């Protein structure tokens, strides 16, 4: 059974470029709304994954940090946008994506919308 594309492979680079493009598009929408973060969803296979997107002020381009946090003991099913991380990194000029992994929340991964 394959675990997916190998790190550094062409497929991995293509996926990372596509993810960076999606994050950039979502970041523009988040900035336009003026909120601390915007709740976004992105596809992963047949799932829709919830995430929180933070964007610094300005036109960019900005480097991106994907904050892949661990489980929160006893609070695995509670959504936590990690605002302190998002605010700290956006103040340093980074776009930040904080995904809610399905293994943590158990309820955030859903089937894609029919549209």
C-alpha positions as a LaTeX table, in Angstrom:
\begin{tabular}{lrrr}
\hline
Residue & $x$ (\AA) & $y$ (\AA) & $z$ (\AA) \\
\hline
Unk1 & 0.00 & 0.00 & 0.00 \\
Unk2 & 1.39 & 3.38 & $-0.99$ \\
Unk3 & 1.61 & 6.18 & 1.57 \\
Unk4 & 1.39 & 8.83 & $-1.17$ \\
Unk5 & 3.94 & 10.77 & $-3.16$ \\
Unk6 & 7.52 & 10.76 & $-1.97$ \\
Unk7 & 8.86 & 13.96 & $-0.39$ \\
Unk8 & 10.59 & 16.02 & $-3.06$ \\
Unk9 & 8.92 & 14.13 & $-5.91$ \\
Unk10 & 7.30 & 15.96 & $-8.81$ \\
Unk11 & 3.84 & 14.98 & $-7.55$ \\
Unk12 & 4.63 & 16.39 & $-4.09$ \\
Unk13 & 5.91 & 19.65 & $-5.57$ \\
Unk14 & 2.79 & 19.97 & $-7.74$ \\
Unk15 & 0.53 & 19.35 & $-4.74$ \\
Unk16 & 2.41 & 21.93 & $-2.65$ \\
Unk17 & 2.15 & 24.52 & $-5.44$ \\
Unk18 & $-1.58$ & 23.89 & $-5.75$ \\
Unk19 & $-1.98$ & 24.19 & $-1.97$ \\
Unk20 & 0.01 & 27.44 & $-1.93$ \\
Unk21 & $-2.20$ & 28.83 & $-4.72$ \\
Unk22 & $-5.36$ & 27.85 & $-2.81$ \\
Unk23 & $-4.02$ & 29.43 & 0.36 \\
Unk24 & $-3.21$ & 32.62 & $-1.53$ \\
Unk25 & $-6.72$ & 32.82 & $-2.95$ \\
Unk26 & $-8.27$ & 32.12 & 0.45 \\
Unk27 & $-5.93$ & 34.66 & 2.06 \\
Unk28 & $-7.24$ & 37.38 & $-0.24$ \\
Unk29 & $-10.80$ & 36.60 & 0.81 \\
Unk30 & $-9.82$ & 36.54 & 4.49 \\
Unk31 & $-8.06$ & 39.89 & 4.27 \\
Unk32 & $-11.05$ & 41.49 & 2.56 \\
Unk33 & $-13.25$ & 40.50 & 5.49 \\
Unk34 & $-10.97$ & 42.11 & 8.08 \\
Unk35 & $-11.39$ & 39.36 & 10.69 \\
Unk36 & $-8.61$ & 37.94 & 12.87 \\
Unk37 & $-9.05$ & 34.70 & 10.97 \\
Unk38 & $-11.36$ & 33.21 & 8.40 \\
Unk39 & $-12.72$ & 29.69 & 8.64 \\
Unk40 & $-11.99$ & 27.92 & 5.36 \\
Unk41 & $-12.40$ & 24.41 & 3.99 \\
Unk42 & $-10.09$ & 22.60 & 1.59 \\
Unk43 & $-10.32$ & 19.20 & $-0.11$ \\
Unk44 & $-8.24$ & 16.21 & 0.95 \\
Unk45 & $-9.19$ & 13.19 & $-1.10$ \\
Unk46 & $-12.94$ & 12.77 & $-0.63$ \\
Unk47 & $-13.02$ & 14.94 & 2.53 \\
Unk48 & $-13.49$ & 18.65 & 3.23 \\
Unk49 & $-11.06$ & 19.73 & 5.95 \\
Unk50 & $-11.77$ & 22.73 & 8.19 \\
Unk51 & $-8.97$ & 25.23 & 8.77 \\
Unk52 & $-8.39$ & 28.74 & 10.12 \\
Unk53 & $-6.63$ & 31.22 & 7.86 \\
Unk54 & $-4.77$ & 34.30 & 9.15 \\
Unk55 & $-3.33$ & 36.97 & 6.84 \\
Unk56 & $-1.16$ & 39.98 & 7.64 \\
Unk57 & $-2.06$ & 43.42 & 6.38 \\
Unk58 & $-0.59$ & 44.53 & 3.09 \\
Unk59 & $-0.40$ & 43.33 & $-0.47$ \\
Unk60 & 2.21 & 40.58 & $-0.07$ \\
Unk61 & 3.50 & 38.28 & $-1.33$ \\
Unk62 & 3.80 & 36.59 & 2.05 \\
Unk63 & 5.50 & 33.38 & 3.15 \\
Unk64 & 3.09 & 30.71 & 4.42 \\
Unk65 & 3.19 & 28.71 & 7.67 \\
Unk66 & 0.97 & 25.65 & 8.04 \\
Unk67 & 0.64 & 25.19 & 11.80 \\
Unk68 & 0.07 & 21.45 & 12.18 \\
Unk69 & $-0.79$ & 21.19 & 15.87 \\
Unk70 & $-1.20$ & 18.05 & 17.93 \\
Unk71 & $-4.23$ & 16.74 & 19.78 \\
Unk72 & $-5.48$ & 18.56 & 22.83 \\
Unk73 & $-5.90$ & 16.01 & 25.62 \\
Unk74 & $-9.53$ & 15.83 & 26.68 \\
Unk75 & $-10.60$ & 18.45 & 24.13 \\
Unk76 & $-10.11$ & 16.55 & 20.88 \\
Unk77 & $-13.59$ & 17.39 & 19.63 \\
Unk78 & $-13.41$ & 21.13 & 20.34 \\
Unk79 & $-12.36$ & 23.45 & 17.52 \\
Unk80 & $-9.49$ & 25.72 & 18.50 \\
Unk81 & $-8.22$ & 28.28 & 15.99 \\
Unk82 & $-4.92$ & 28.88 & 17.88 \\
Unk83 & $-5.35$ & 32.65 & 17.65 \\
Unk84 & $-2.17$ & 33.36 & 19.61 \\
Unk85 & $-0.14$ & 31.51 & 16.97 \\
Unk86 & $-1.97$ & 33.17 & 14.08 \\
Unk87 & $-1.61$ & 36.66 & 15.51 \\
Unk88 & 2.05 & 36.18 & 16.43 \\
Unk89 & 3.02 & 34.93 & 12.97 \\
Unk90 & 0.88 & 37.42 & 11.02 \\
Unk91 & 2.50 & 40.25 & 12.98 \\
Unk92 & 5.82 & 38.89 & 11.66 \\
Unk93 & 4.49 & 38.96 & 8.08 \\
Unk94 & 3.34 & 35.37 & 7.55 \\
Unk95 & 0.10 & 33.94 & 6.20 \\
Unk96 & $-0.90$ & 31.16 & 8.62 \\
Unk97 & $-3.13$ & 28.14 & 7.99 \\
Unk98 & $-4.22$ & 26.13 & 11.06 \\
Unk99 & $-5.93$ & 22.90 & 9.91 \\
Unk100 & $-8.33$ & 20.97 & 12.13 \\
Unk101 & $-7.28$ & 17.42 & 11.42 \\
Unk102 & $-10.17$ & 14.93 & 11.28 \\
Unk103 & $-8.37$ & 12.66 & 13.73 \\
Unk104 & $-8.47$ & 15.49 & 16.30 \\
Unk105 & $-12.02$ & 16.72 & 15.89 \\
Unk106 & $-13.77$ & 13.66 & 14.59 \\
Unk107 & $-16.50$ & 15.91 & 13.18 \\
Unk108 & $-14.71$ & 18.38 & 10.93 \\
Unk109 & $-14.06$ & 16.20 & 7.92 \\
Unk110 & $-17.12$ & 16.00 & 5.72 \\
Unk111 & $-17.96$ & 14.85 & 2.25 \\
Unk112 & $-17.40$ & 17.52 & $-0.40$ \\
Unk113 & $-20.31$ & 19.77 & $-1.26$ \\
Unk114 & $-22.22$ & 18.70 & $-4.37$ \\
Unk115 & $-21.56$ & 21.99 & $-6.18$ \\
\hline
\end{tabular}
